[in-house]
Short mmCIF file of C-alpha atoms and ligand atoms in Angstrom, two decimals:
data_model
loop_
_atom_site.label_atom_id
_atom_site.label_comp_id
_atom_site.label_asym_id
_atom_site.label_seq_id
_atom_site.Cartn_x
_atom_site.Cartn_y
_atom_site.Cartn_z
CA MET B 10 -7.69 44.85 6.72
CA GLY B 11 -11.26 43.56 6.28
CA LYS B 12 -13.31 42.16 9.02
CA VAL B 13 -12.87 38.48 9.49
CA LYS B 14 -16.08 36.56 9.00
CA SER B 15 -16.82 32.98 9.89
CA LYS B 16 -18.92 30.74 7.78
CA ILE B 17 -20.22 27.31 8.31
CA VAL B 18 -19.80 24.82 5.45
CA PHE B 19 -20.41 21.18 5.08
CA ILE B 20 -17.60 19.12 3.52
CA CYS B 21 -17.73 15.57 2.15
CA SER B 22 -15.11 13.56 4.05
CA ASN B 23 -14.72 11.27 1.07
CA CYS B 24 -14.10 13.62 -1.84
CA GLY B 25 -13.91 17.08 -0.27
CA HIS B 26 -17.06 18.48 -1.97
CA ASN B 27 -18.33 21.69 -0.25
CA SER B 28 -21.96 22.51 0.33
CA ALA B 29 -23.79 25.26 2.20
CA LYS B 30 -26.21 22.74 3.72
CA TRP B 31 -25.95 19.24 5.10
CA GLU B 32 -26.80 16.54 2.63
CA GLY B 33 -27.35 12.82 3.11
CA LYS B 34 -25.73 11.84 -0.15
CA CYS B 35 -22.79 13.61 -1.71
CA PRO B 36 -23.82 14.95 -5.13
CA SER B 37 -20.18 14.61 -6.27
CA CYS B 38 -19.09 11.14 -5.21
CA SER B 39 -22.50 9.60 -4.26
CA GLU B 40 -21.33 8.42 -0.84
CA TRP B 41 -23.82 8.47 1.97
CA ASN B 42 -23.43 10.20 5.33
CA THR B 43 -20.06 11.77 4.60
CA PHE B 44 -20.88 15.44 5.21
CA LYS B 45 -19.17 17.09 8.22
CA GLU B 46 -19.77 20.56 9.55
CA GLU B 47 -16.79 22.88 9.54
CA ILE B 48 -16.21 26.55 10.25
CA ILE B 49 -14.20 28.49 7.71
CA ARG B 50 -12.86 31.96 8.42
CA GLU B 51 -13.08 34.25 5.48
CA GLY B 52 -10.84 37.22 4.79
CA SER B 53 -7.82 35.73 6.48
CA ARG B 54 -6.65 33.42 3.76
CA LYS B 55 -2.98 34.33 4.08
CA PRO B 56 -1.82 35.41 7.48
CA ALA B 57 1.55 37.11 7.56
CA SER B 58 3.07 34.38 9.69
CA SER B 59 2.69 31.62 7.11
CA GLU B 60 4.19 33.84 4.43
CA SER B 61 7.42 34.36 6.30
CA TRP B 62 9.12 31.50 4.42
CA VAL B 63 8.11 32.69 0.96
CA SER B 64 10.95 34.48 -0.72
CA LYS B 65 9.49 37.84 -1.72
CA ASN B 66 11.10 38.19 -5.13
CA ARG B 67 10.77 34.76 -6.63
CA SER B 68 10.26 34.48 -10.31
CA ASN B 69 8.05 32.05 -12.15
CA PRO B 70 8.52 33.31 -15.69
CA VAL B 71 6.36 32.28 -18.62
CA GLN B 72 8.60 30.42 -21.10
CA SER B 73 8.40 28.26 -24.13
CA LEU B 74 8.22 24.58 -23.26
CA SER B 75 10.91 23.71 -25.79
CA SER B 76 13.29 26.08 -24.11
CA VAL B 77 12.98 24.31 -20.76
CA THR B 78 16.11 22.25 -20.12
CA ILE B 79 15.98 19.25 -17.85
CA GLU B 80 18.89 17.97 -15.90
CA ASP B 81 18.74 14.52 -14.44
CA LEU B 82 16.56 14.73 -11.38
CA PRO B 83 18.87 14.75 -8.39
CA ARG B 84 17.97 12.01 -5.96
CA LEU B 85 18.93 11.74 -2.36
CA PRO B 86 19.28 8.15 -1.12
CA THR B 87 17.49 7.49 2.17
CA GLY B 88 19.86 4.79 3.54
CA ASP B 89 16.97 2.28 3.17
CA SER B 90 17.50 0.43 -0.09
CA GLU B 91 13.96 -0.86 -0.15
CA LEU B 92 12.42 2.55 0.29
CA ASP B 93 14.75 3.98 -2.35
CA ARG B 94 13.66 1.40 -4.82
CA VAL B 95 9.97 2.02 -4.10
CA LEU B 96 10.50 5.75 -4.65
CA GLY B 97 12.30 5.08 -7.92
CA GLY B 98 15.92 5.67 -6.79
CA GLY B 99 15.72 7.95 -3.75
CA ILE B 100 13.96 11.16 -2.83
CA VAL B 101 13.70 14.08 -5.22
CA PRO B 102 14.52 17.32 -3.32
CA GLY B 103 11.48 19.60 -3.04
CA SER B 104 9.04 16.73 -3.44
CA ILE B 105 6.28 15.82 -1.02
CA ILE B 106 5.57 12.20 -0.15
CA LEU B 107 2.52 10.88 1.62
CA VAL B 108 2.90 7.67 3.63
CA GLY B 109 -0.51 6.16 4.42
CA GLY B 110 -1.43 3.19 6.52
CA GLN B 111 -3.60 1.94 9.35
CA PRO B 112 -2.75 2.94 12.91
CA GLY B 113 -0.08 0.70 14.41
CA ILE B 114 1.24 -0.66 11.15
CA GLY B 115 4.70 0.98 11.55
CA LYS B 116 4.62 4.32 9.76
CA SER B 117 6.32 6.20 12.56
CA THR B 118 8.88 3.47 12.94
CA LEU B 119 9.68 3.49 9.21
CA LEU B 120 10.19 7.19 8.99
CA LEU B 121 12.08 7.55 12.28
CA GLN B 122 14.35 4.84 10.98
CA VAL B 123 14.87 6.87 7.85
CA ALA B 124 15.57 9.96 9.93
CA LEU B 125 18.22 8.00 11.84
CA GLN B 126 19.86 6.39 8.79
CA ILE B 127 19.86 9.21 6.35
CA PRO B 128 23.21 10.92 5.94
CA HIS B 129 21.47 14.35 5.89
CA LYS B 130 19.94 16.64 8.44
CA THR B 131 16.28 15.83 9.16
CA LEU B 132 13.55 17.46 11.17
CA TYR B 133 11.02 15.02 12.58
CA VAL B 134 7.81 16.70 13.68
CA SER B 135 5.66 14.60 15.95
CA GLY B 136 2.10 15.59 16.97
CA GLU B 137 1.41 12.15 18.29
CA GLU B 138 4.25 11.34 20.69
CA SER B 139 6.40 13.26 23.18
CA ALA B 140 10.09 13.80 22.65
CA GLU B 141 10.82 11.17 25.36
CA GLN B 142 8.66 8.61 23.56
CA ILE B 143 10.45 9.29 20.32
CA ARG B 144 13.81 8.94 22.06
CA MET B 145 12.79 5.59 23.52
CA ARG B 146 11.73 4.35 20.15
CA ALA B 147 14.93 5.60 18.57
CA ASN B 148 16.97 3.74 21.20
CA ARG B 149 15.47 0.51 19.91
CA LEU B 150 16.20 1.41 16.34
CA GLY B 151 19.90 2.15 16.43
CA ALA B 152 22.53 4.87 16.73
CA ILE B 153 21.23 8.40 16.92
CA PRO B 154 23.08 10.85 14.74
CA GLU B 155 23.58 14.55 15.60
CA GLY B 156 21.65 15.67 12.54
CA CYS B 157 18.33 14.14 13.57
CA MET B 158 16.30 17.00 14.99
CA ILE B 159 12.86 16.66 16.53
CA THR B 160 10.00 18.92 17.57
CA THR B 161 6.51 18.39 18.86
CA GLU B 162 5.23 21.72 17.51
CA THR B 163 1.99 21.22 15.56
CA PHE B 164 1.04 24.81 14.64
CA LEU B 165 2.01 25.01 11.00
CA PRO B 166 3.27 28.60 10.65
CA LYS B 167 5.55 28.07 13.64
CA LEU B 168 6.64 24.71 12.44
CA LEU B 169 7.64 26.07 9.04
CA LYS B 170 9.58 28.85 10.74
CA ASP B 171 11.40 26.17 12.78
CA ALA B 172 12.06 24.24 9.60
CA ILE B 173 13.61 27.30 7.93
CA ASP B 174 15.78 27.93 10.98
CA THR B 175 16.91 24.29 11.21
CA ASP B 176 17.41 23.99 7.41
CA PRO B 177 17.08 20.17 7.10
CA SER B 178 17.11 18.23 3.85
CA PHE B 179 14.03 16.35 5.01
CA LEU B 180 10.98 17.31 6.97
CA ILE B 181 8.93 14.49 8.40
CA ILE B 182 5.40 15.28 9.62
CA ASP B 183 3.92 12.63 11.88
CA SER B 184 1.00 12.92 11.20
CA ILE B 185 -0.74 15.39 8.92
CA GLN B 186 -3.91 14.83 10.96
CA THR B 187 -2.32 16.50 14.00
CA ILE B 188 -1.13 19.64 12.30
CA SER B 189 -3.22 22.85 12.18
CA THR B 190 -3.03 26.28 10.78
CA ASN B 191 -4.87 29.52 11.50
CA THR B 192 -6.39 30.13 8.08
CA VAL B 193 -9.01 27.49 8.84
CA GLU B 194 -10.97 27.49 12.07
CA SER B 195 -11.86 23.80 12.40
CA THR B 196 -9.91 21.42 14.61
CA ALA B 197 -6.80 19.51 13.57
CA GLY B 198 -7.62 16.45 11.61
CA SER B 199 -10.68 17.91 9.96
CA ILE B 200 -10.88 17.81 6.22
CA SER B 201 -10.33 21.54 5.64
CA GLN B 202 -7.35 21.59 8.08
CA VAL B 203 -5.68 18.60 6.49
CA ARG B 204 -6.23 20.02 3.02
CA GLU B 205 -5.02 23.54 3.86
CA CYS B 206 -1.94 22.27 5.80
CA ALA B 207 -0.96 19.85 3.02
CA ALA B 208 -1.28 22.58 0.40
CA GLU B 209 0.84 24.95 2.52
CA LEU B 210 3.43 22.22 2.99
CA GLN B 211 3.48 21.57 -0.72
CA ARG B 212 4.22 25.22 -1.46
CA PHE B 213 6.89 25.12 1.26
CA SER B 214 8.71 22.14 -0.22
CA LYS B 215 8.61 23.58 -3.72
CA GLU B 216 9.93 26.92 -2.52
CA THR B 217 12.66 25.64 -0.24
CA GLY B 218 13.70 22.39 -1.91
CA ILE B 219 13.18 20.61 1.38
CA ALA B 220 11.63 17.18 0.80
CA VAL B 221 8.59 16.57 2.94
CA PHE B 222 7.21 13.21 4.20
CA LEU B 223 3.63 13.32 5.43
CA ILE B 224 2.29 10.48 7.54
CA GLY B 225 -1.42 9.96 7.13
CA HIS B 226 -3.73 7.50 8.85
CA ILE B 227 -6.10 5.55 6.73
CA THR B 228 -9.50 4.32 7.80
CA LYS B 229 -10.52 0.67 8.06
CA ASP B 230 -11.83 0.53 4.54
CA GLY B 231 -8.48 1.66 3.17
CA ASN B 232 -9.19 5.27 2.43
CA LEU B 233 -6.99 8.07 3.68
CA ALA B 234 -8.79 9.46 6.70
CA GLY B 235 -10.62 12.47 5.37
CA PRO B 236 -9.62 13.77 2.08
CA LYS B 237 -8.80 12.06 -1.12
CA VAL B 238 -7.78 15.61 -2.02
CA LEU B 239 -4.59 14.99 -0.09
CA GLU B 240 -3.59 12.52 -2.75
CA HIS B 241 -3.79 15.19 -5.40
CA VAL B 242 -1.59 17.60 -3.51
CA VAL B 243 1.38 15.34 -3.06
CA ASP B 244 3.88 14.03 -5.57
CA THR B 245 4.06 10.47 -4.30
CA VAL B 246 1.70 8.30 -2.33
CA LEU B 247 3.12 5.29 -0.52
CA GLN B 248 0.94 2.85 1.25
CA PHE B 249 2.22 0.80 4.15
CA GLU B 250 0.13 -2.29 4.71
CA GLY B 251 0.04 -5.66 6.27
CA ASP B 252 -1.74 -7.39 9.11
CA ARG B 253 -0.78 -6.08 12.54
CA HIS B 254 -0.75 -9.58 13.94
CA TYR B 255 1.88 -10.71 11.46
CA VAL B 256 5.43 -9.41 11.06
CA TYR B 257 5.34 -8.65 7.33
CA ARG B 258 4.74 -5.22 6.02
CA ILE B 259 4.44 -4.20 2.34
CA LEU B 260 5.26 -0.69 1.13
CA ARG B 261 3.47 0.00 -2.12
CA ASN B 262 3.75 2.99 -4.42
CA MET B 263 0.23 4.17 -5.41
CA LYS B 264 1.24 7.40 -7.19
CA ASN B 265 4.58 8.63 -8.35
CA ARG B 266 5.27 11.83 -10.26
CA PHE B 267 8.97 10.94 -10.48
CA GLY B 268 8.97 7.27 -11.50
CA SER B 269 6.92 4.17 -11.91
CA THR B 270 4.40 2.79 -9.45
CA ASP B 271 5.06 -0.87 -9.90
CA GLU B 272 7.72 -1.18 -7.27
CA MET B 273 7.08 -2.51 -3.77
CA GLY B 274 9.12 -3.24 -0.69
CA ILE B 275 8.76 -5.93 1.95
CA TYR B 276 9.76 -5.44 5.58
CA GLN B 277 9.66 -7.51 8.70
CA MET B 278 8.82 -5.86 11.96
CA GLY B 279 10.92 -7.03 14.87
CA PRO B 280 12.23 -5.84 18.21
CA GLY B 281 14.79 -3.64 16.54
CA GLY B 282 12.33 -2.03 14.10
CA LEU B 283 11.76 -2.78 10.45
CA ARG B 284 14.19 -5.02 8.55
CA ILE B 285 14.25 -5.49 4.80
CA VAL B 286 13.20 -8.94 3.72
CA GLU B 287 15.67 -10.05 1.01
CA ASN B 288 14.02 -13.38 0.12
CA PRO B 289 10.35 -13.06 0.79
CA SER B 290 9.34 -16.40 -0.79
CA GLU B 291 11.61 -18.39 1.46
CA LEU B 292 10.11 -16.80 4.55
CA LEU B 293 6.51 -17.11 3.45
CA LEU B 294 6.88 -20.76 2.61
CA SER B 295 9.16 -21.92 5.40
CA GLN B 296 6.42 -22.92 7.77
CA ARG B 297 5.09 -25.76 5.63
CA GLU B 298 6.11 -28.99 7.14
CA GLU B 299 3.56 -31.53 6.02
CA ASN B 300 1.14 -31.95 3.18
CA LEU B 301 -2.35 -30.76 4.07
CA SER B 302 -5.36 -30.56 1.86
CA GLY B 303 -6.49 -27.05 1.02
CA SER B 304 -3.05 -25.57 0.54
CA ALA B 305 -1.72 -24.35 -2.84
CA ILE B 306 1.21 -22.23 -3.81
CA CYS B 307 1.05 -19.37 -6.29
CA ALA B 308 3.99 -17.81 -8.10
CA THR B 309 2.89 -14.16 -7.92
CA ILE B 310 4.56 -10.98 -9.00
CA GLU B 311 4.35 -8.15 -6.48
CA GLY B 312 5.79 -4.97 -7.80
CA GLN B 313 8.75 -6.07 -9.89
CA ARG B 314 9.54 -9.15 -7.85
CA PRO B 315 8.34 -12.73 -8.00
CA ILE B 316 7.13 -14.08 -4.65
CA LEU B 317 5.73 -17.49 -3.89
CA VAL B 318 2.77 -17.33 -1.52
CA GLU B 319 0.60 -19.99 0.01
CA THR B 320 -3.19 -19.95 -0.28
CA GLN B 321 -5.17 -21.96 2.22
CA ALA B 322 -8.77 -22.91 1.78
CA LEU B 323 -11.12 -24.58 4.20
CA VAL B 324 -14.38 -25.94 2.91
CA SER B 325 -16.58 -27.51 5.53
CA GLN B 326 -20.18 -28.48 6.02
CA ALA B 327 -22.25 -25.50 7.09
CA VAL B 328 -23.83 -26.34 10.42
CA TYR B 329 -25.40 -23.06 11.51
CA GLY B 330 -27.87 -21.62 9.03
CA ASN B 331 -26.45 -19.74 6.04
CA PRO B 332 -23.13 -20.95 4.73
CA GLN B 333 -20.32 -18.48 5.45
CA ARG B 334 -17.87 -17.06 2.97
CA SER B 335 -14.72 -15.36 4.14
CA ALA B 336 -11.42 -14.33 2.48
CA THR B 337 -8.35 -12.80 4.02
CA GLY B 338 -5.72 -11.25 1.75
CA PHE B 339 -7.81 -12.05 -1.36
CA GLU B 340 -10.87 -10.26 -2.69
CA LEU B 341 -14.06 -11.93 -1.43
CA ARG B 342 -16.01 -11.08 -4.60
CA ARG B 343 -13.34 -12.75 -6.73
CA MET B 344 -13.50 -15.85 -4.52
CA SER B 345 -17.27 -16.01 -4.92
CA MET B 346 -16.83 -15.77 -8.67
CA LEU B 347 -14.25 -18.63 -8.64
CA LEU B 348 -16.68 -20.73 -6.54
CA ALA B 349 -19.42 -20.13 -9.09
CA VAL B 350 -17.01 -21.24 -11.84
CA LEU B 351 -16.21 -24.42 -9.93
CA GLU B 352 -19.91 -25.19 -9.46
CA LYS B 353 -20.75 -24.58 -13.10
CA ARG B 354 -17.71 -26.07 -14.88
CA LEU B 355 -16.79 -28.91 -12.54
CA GLY B 356 -20.11 -29.55 -10.88
CA LEU B 357 -18.70 -29.17 -7.39
CA GLN B 358 -21.51 -28.02 -5.07
CA PHE B 359 -20.37 -25.50 -2.44
CA GLY B 360 -23.91 -24.39 -1.68
CA GLN B 361 -24.10 -26.19 1.69
CA ASN B 362 -20.50 -25.44 2.76
CA ASP B 363 -18.72 -22.77 4.67
CA VAL B 364 -15.76 -21.53 2.67
CA PHE B 365 -12.76 -19.75 4.18
CA LEU B 366 -9.72 -18.57 2.23
CA ASN B 367 -6.54 -17.16 3.63
CA VAL B 368 -3.33 -15.90 2.05
CA VAL B 369 -0.54 -16.90 4.48
CA GLY B 370 1.63 -14.20 6.01
CA GLY B 371 -1.14 -11.59 6.33
CA ILE B 372 -0.36 -9.91 3.05
CA ARG B 373 -2.84 -8.78 0.49
CA ILE B 374 -2.28 -10.01 -3.10
CA ASP B 375 -3.87 -8.32 -6.09
CA ASP B 376 -2.21 -10.41 -8.76
CA PRO B 377 -4.75 -12.09 -11.13
CA ALA B 378 -2.36 -15.08 -11.29
CA MET B 379 -3.65 -16.07 -7.84
CA ASP B 380 -6.86 -17.44 -9.37
CA LEU B 381 -5.53 -20.84 -10.31
CA SER B 382 -3.98 -21.48 -6.92
CA VAL B 383 -7.25 -20.37 -5.25
CA ILE B 384 -9.11 -22.78 -7.46
CA ALA B 385 -6.68 -25.57 -6.64
CA ALA B 386 -6.82 -24.87 -2.90
CA LEU B 387 -10.65 -24.89 -2.98
CA ILE B 388 -10.82 -28.19 -4.88
CA SER B 389 -8.21 -29.71 -2.61
CA SER B 390 -10.10 -28.85 0.51
CA PHE B 391 -13.48 -29.74 -0.95
CA SER B 392 -12.28 -33.19 -2.07
CA ASP B 393 -9.80 -33.60 0.81
CA ILE B 394 -6.99 -34.53 -1.61
CA GLU B 395 -3.60 -32.97 -0.94
CA ILE B 396 -1.67 -31.15 -3.58
CA PRO B 397 1.95 -32.40 -3.69
CA GLN B 398 4.39 -30.04 -2.02
CA ASP B 399 6.51 -29.50 -5.12
CA VAL B 400 3.62 -28.17 -7.21
CA CYS B 401 2.78 -24.50 -7.79
CA PHE B 402 0.46 -22.41 -9.99
CA ALA B 403 0.32 -19.15 -11.90
CA ALA B 404 -2.64 -18.25 -14.09
CA GLU B 405 -5.83 -16.26 -14.20
CA VAL B 406 -9.12 -18.07 -14.45
CA GLY B 407 -12.02 -16.71 -16.55
CA LEU B 408 -15.79 -17.19 -16.20
CA SER B 409 -16.04 -20.14 -18.51
CA GLY B 410 -13.29 -21.93 -16.57
CA GLU B 411 -10.66 -21.02 -19.16
CA VAL B 412 -7.11 -20.67 -17.85
CA ARG B 413 -5.67 -17.35 -19.00
CA ARG B 414 -2.18 -16.07 -19.49
CA VAL B 415 -0.41 -13.81 -16.98
CA ASN B 416 2.49 -11.39 -17.41
CA ARG B 417 6.16 -12.06 -16.63
CA ILE B 418 5.69 -15.79 -16.70
CA GLU B 419 9.40 -16.56 -17.08
CA GLN B 420 10.23 -14.66 -13.92
CA ARG B 421 7.61 -16.65 -12.05
CA ILE B 422 8.78 -19.98 -13.36
CA GLN B 423 12.37 -19.09 -12.52
CA GLU B 424 11.57 -18.21 -8.94
CA ALA B 425 9.53 -21.40 -8.51
CA ALA B 426 12.46 -23.44 -9.87
CA ARG B 427 14.91 -21.57 -7.64
CA LEU B 428 12.89 -22.50 -4.58
CA GLY B 429 12.95 -26.16 -5.49
CA PHE B 430 9.46 -26.67 -6.98
CA LYS B 431 9.30 -29.48 -9.54
CA ARG B 432 6.03 -28.70 -11.38
CA ILE B 433 4.22 -25.48 -12.27
CA PHE B 434 0.75 -25.18 -13.84
CA ILE B 435 0.35 -22.22 -16.20
CA SER B 436 -1.86 -21.21 -19.10
CA ARG B 437 -1.35 -22.72 -22.53
CA PHE B 438 -1.51 -19.22 -23.88
CA ASN B 439 1.73 -18.49 -22.07
CA GLN B 440 3.50 -21.30 -23.86
CA LYS B 441 4.66 -19.25 -26.78
CA GLY B 442 8.14 -17.83 -26.20
CA ILE B 443 8.99 -19.96 -23.18
CA ASP B 444 12.10 -22.07 -23.61
CA PRO B 445 11.49 -24.99 -21.21
CA ALA B 446 15.12 -26.06 -21.38
CA ARG B 447 16.06 -22.92 -19.50
CA PHE B 448 14.26 -24.00 -16.37
CA ASP B 449 14.86 -26.83 -14.04
CA ILE B 450 11.14 -27.43 -13.52
CA GLN B 451 8.39 -29.29 -15.36
CA ILE B 452 5.89 -26.92 -16.92
CA HIS B 453 2.29 -28.03 -17.35
CA TYR B 454 0.34 -26.00 -19.92
CA ILE B 455 -3.43 -26.09 -19.41
CA SER B 456 -6.32 -24.23 -20.99
CA LYS B 457 -9.30 -25.33 -18.84
CA ILE B 458 -9.69 -25.95 -15.16
CA THR B 459 -10.98 -29.43 -15.94
CA GLU B 460 -7.45 -30.26 -17.00
CA LEU B 461 -6.14 -29.15 -13.63
CA TYR B 462 -8.81 -31.28 -11.96
CA GLN B 463 -7.82 -34.35 -13.97
CA SER B 464 -4.11 -33.91 -13.37
CA LEU B 465 -4.19 -33.47 -9.59
CA PHE B 466 -7.47 -34.63 -8.12
CA ILE B 467 -8.46 -37.84 -9.96
P1 TYD X 23 4.24 2.54 14.78
O1 TYD X 23 5.40 2.96 13.98
O2 TYD X 23 3.97 3.29 16.05
O3 TYD X 23 2.86 2.56 13.91
P2 TYD X 23 2.07 3.75 13.29
O4 TYD X 23 2.91 4.97 13.29
O5 TYD X 23 1.80 3.31 11.87
O6 TYD X 23 0.80 3.91 14.04
O7 TYD X 23 4.47 0.98 15.12
C1 TYD X 23 3.60 0.36 15.93
C2 TYD X 23 3.92 -1.05 16.25
O8 TYD X 23 5.23 -1.52 15.91
C3 TYD X 23 3.80 -1.22 17.68
O9 TYD X 23 2.76 -2.05 17.93
C4 TYD X 23 5.08 -1.79 18.21
C5 TYD X 23 5.77 -2.27 16.97
N1 TYD X 23 7.22 -2.14 17.04
C6 TYD X 23 8.02 -3.28 17.01
O10 TYD X 23 7.53 -4.41 16.97
N2 TYD X 23 9.43 -3.11 17.04
C7 TYD X 23 10.00 -1.92 17.09
O11 TYD X 23 11.24 -1.83 17.13
C8 TYD X 23 9.17 -0.75 17.10
C9 TYD X 23 9.78 0.62 17.21
C10 TYD X 23 7.79 -0.91 17.06
MG1 MG X 24 2.59 6.69 14.54
#
């Protein structure tokens, strides 16, 4: 056996680029100040301990692609219908799933709940909490089945040995940042540790057919702490998001090797853990009691489902120096663009005003159809004219103030009608193919934001 040598390398914490010297700017991803020093041990790439689970005589034969037969991918239901849907119908055995989210959002709760509900044996590995803490949490969540095994072991070779001995259908790692292995010398949570452990776990899941869930913390700006490389290693990336001060949580699918990514799940955090929200629109709208200026409702599509969400704008005289711009749950740059459109096309001057925008419920909406309701909320607050409670919107707005079509318009209209809205403003370019007789709601087709202004604010 060769002598083990240590070597210092610098690794970019954003993209994983290696360099022999420290650099201010990463030559690969152009981010600044991302290089971290790490010690790599050479000559010990594969210690005997971590090989113990690899079957010695496995065969990966070369074969012609046309001779490969596919059976329907077997899927194991998780007992959580929302999670199953987001995954595309349950978990594929031998797959590896990353669940990312900010600290405190509910990742551990979600996966412990899965471990308790699932009708299969699970091994829950926690490097963050003690066995007693996990038991206390589980007591809040429901009955504890015999098949739910836990360990606080964080040394990977030992942990994989434990997993082989326990033989679960699922292995849950909470979190990947607490696990370490001996092929890399740096501390747990460093980029090379996270990358090495994830790669090892991926081999493990493929070899054994045990499905692996990895919990990973993400940083404030929404990136997975450390390596983007982690996203390449896994089969599925789920993102758990929401505002910690609100009860709603959204589970999004960002990458899926076994299905589509346009599914999402909505949960509500309560004293007994996470509950599935069956009718999100009703919950998100229920707090509206009176008409106030600055509030507008958008019929959005999140994942496959239509949801009605409220946008609130507050436009007020800037008193202290520079006017402020702030947006929560909506992209700030997009709001600035819409403000510029309002100034240019409607002549509304926001230059001396503070502008605040908020999507109610603490959820982030990416749907371009939000534009028209943001525009409506901004005009409403600016002019202090209320929008009637039975009106909603669904359209994108372009730079010249044109109102553009959005996808799945019929689903949006249907949801708005179901919730008792009487009027919906959409793009004229969406008109083709809509049969208005099908919906119990009046549809206004517009092609310019000036038409919106004339209908509601004059
Ligand atoms: P947790 O799952 O620990 O978050 P993460 O693993 O993503 O860091 O959840 C943290 C929050 O959830 C915590 O502030 C308490 C809250 N919570 C409830 O409101 N109800 C519950 O039943 C549980 C278990 C947690
Ligand atoms: Mg946790």
